[in-house]
């Protein structure tokens, strides 16, 4: 057994928690910090100086040499530039480590190389990072030493958001303000804010390092671009929740320890559906912290894998033919006096506040289904959504039997007089207890499912930041709350007005409810009949960001300006084009430098064999047949490679933007698929000894 650790002791050891601030800061400064955290506003420079010193002292005591403003540019990953605490030595050559309040609250990385979608010309590249005081600073223990990381938002000189964090924080303020209006209507005078909480379930694959390093596609693209299926896939359903193998178990133990030290409350772990696939879910927390923590989780997963001579694949579809990875984004709204707005209670039909909240969410999701879909799109997720393993690309809501029935009653009669109860689940074994059943079963195929006291948005990709989905959720629901509050605050008879509004919203937006099988072909047709959008790919989703409806929403709640939205569109098109470009170049490289030469050698040895066997006077028809088959596929491969090169040249020669992204999607990707097909067939024909790469079986079953 390796060393035992005490979880309570190590939890948040590397975080400058509010508790540590309380201990280390003078009372008045601590109170000022707490006030800004809870109510917003700005920290005085004097207070910031004191906080900075305390933070630095704590960090240095724990071995830190540098600090960094840790931020989340539009690349989807995090960025950091380290500065040491070292200052100019005094006359006697002695140096004191320092860190000022100014350095804590504001940074100016030379950030001209981050994608900004035209918001900043390179000659005026100023970008600022500003401390997000609500997300605690933490220590990262890396090969570079211990680094104090200060979570920040990243904005341009003129205040435009250049990151994923700023709009998220803006959306959290918007939903809080509007949701408080709603709870006030129901007599809650105590709540001062409403917090969006998020719990993201993170799926991932682990593969062996040595095998990974033999696959340029995994190295450059994070997914296999070639690969015939293994004889066994996931059809036996023996991996999901299966016994965790020793090597993976050791990894999970290490991962948990690292995450706990960083204050991430890693909670569940299990094997997922595909071979070599696993999942970790933390306990939910405030949206911006959950977003930061999810970035930490992804980074830590990769770092710990290296330590175990493995590599962690976060790509949405590392392997064709088996499940890919997603990130279920569990989301709810709670007041600061402890009320979960999404908790229906035992009798939802009598819980008017809940029904209004539900009606507003139905309205929000139906009105802005396109935006939600967009928020979950990234290049890798195009392989999953609608591919019968993940939710379809169509947004719909699952409410479960109990709520669906309540909505139905309200829509049909205006009154919900009854509600279905869960009842008792009888186990039929006298020594086992009978359970109180939940009133609702689960539906795994729905992209947006009500799960008891939260919604689970299941479309999000495993490699993607969860900032955008939560920004959109907050924004669209804030709008619906605002419109409802505008009506209800003016109503003479509140009871009547709220009743009418719930009925109106539910009736108008009931088309978004779907409780059936989201993977079925019938649903695609049914959704079309209902007029629900079915946006099939990332590039097709991009322009949902700048429809009149979207611009109006985002500007009204100060979440994005039109210029920010347009810049994001540009970044998305560029990201798409660049990603497919890398994949195409990698395929061209692999096919021309390794696959074709290997097959050519193999055909030579087959040809030699045919001649030798014939000379020896035996029947060489099997060898000759094999040679003919392999040669035919080789010719197909060579032709497909030429076509891919042509498509790639065409796309590459175009200017960046929408048109180029579409050529990558429609022509380059199609040519990539056409090249993959004969190569995967060749892999099945050619001697394994000759094949230049570890196979799917090697990668997925021998970790
Ligand atoms: P399952 O896989 O069964 O859906 P998991 O336990 O893997 O469930 O993950 C559920 C996630 O939902 C966890 O991160 C959990 O903390 C989170 N969660 C639970 N309640 C809420 C809530 N009220 N708001 C947001 N997230 C929640
Ligand atoms: Mg789970």
XYZ file of C-alpha atoms and ligand atoms in Angstrom, residues 197-201 268 270 279 281-284 328 330-332 340 442 444 453-454 456, ligand 1:
49
model
C -24.489 26.594 -9.311
C -22.760 24.169 -11.623
C -21.504 20.607 -11.301
C -19.716 19.326 -14.421
C -19.175 15.580 -14.911
C -17.431 10.353 -7.946
C -16.045 5.296 -12.397
C -15.411 9.826 -15.482
C -17.514 14.447 -11.066
C -16.905 17.082 -8.405
C -19.508 18.529 -6.050
C -21.297 21.489 -7.593
C -22.761 16.894 -18.333
C -25.591 20.282 -14.028
C -27.058 23.716 -13.373
C -29.367 25.215 -10.769
C -33.130 26.287 -4.648
C -34.111 9.239 -15.890
C -30.320 9.493 -20.863
C -33.647 19.896 -8.458
C -31.404 20.941 -11.345
C -28.503 18.631 -16.684
P -25.094 11.299 -12.576
O -23.950 10.759 -13.398
O -25.862 10.262 -11.882
O -25.936 12.294 -13.306
P -23.041 12.467 -10.876
O -22.994 12.221 -9.416
O -21.999 11.858 -11.740
O -24.514 12.126 -11.355
O -23.004 14.037 -11.119
C -24.016 14.893 -10.764
C -23.453 16.294 -10.679
O -24.510 17.217 -10.407
C -22.449 16.470 -9.544
O -21.418 17.315 -9.957
C -23.319 17.147 -8.491
O -22.586 17.881 -7.533
C -24.152 18.064 -9.345
N -25.329 18.614 -8.659
C -26.095 18.037 -7.707
N -27.051 18.918 -7.286
C -26.873 20.069 -7.992
C -27.519 21.329 -8.006
N -28.539 21.611 -7.219
N -27.042 22.252 -8.869
C -26.012 21.996 -9.679
N -25.382 20.835 -9.700
C -25.782 19.873 -8.876
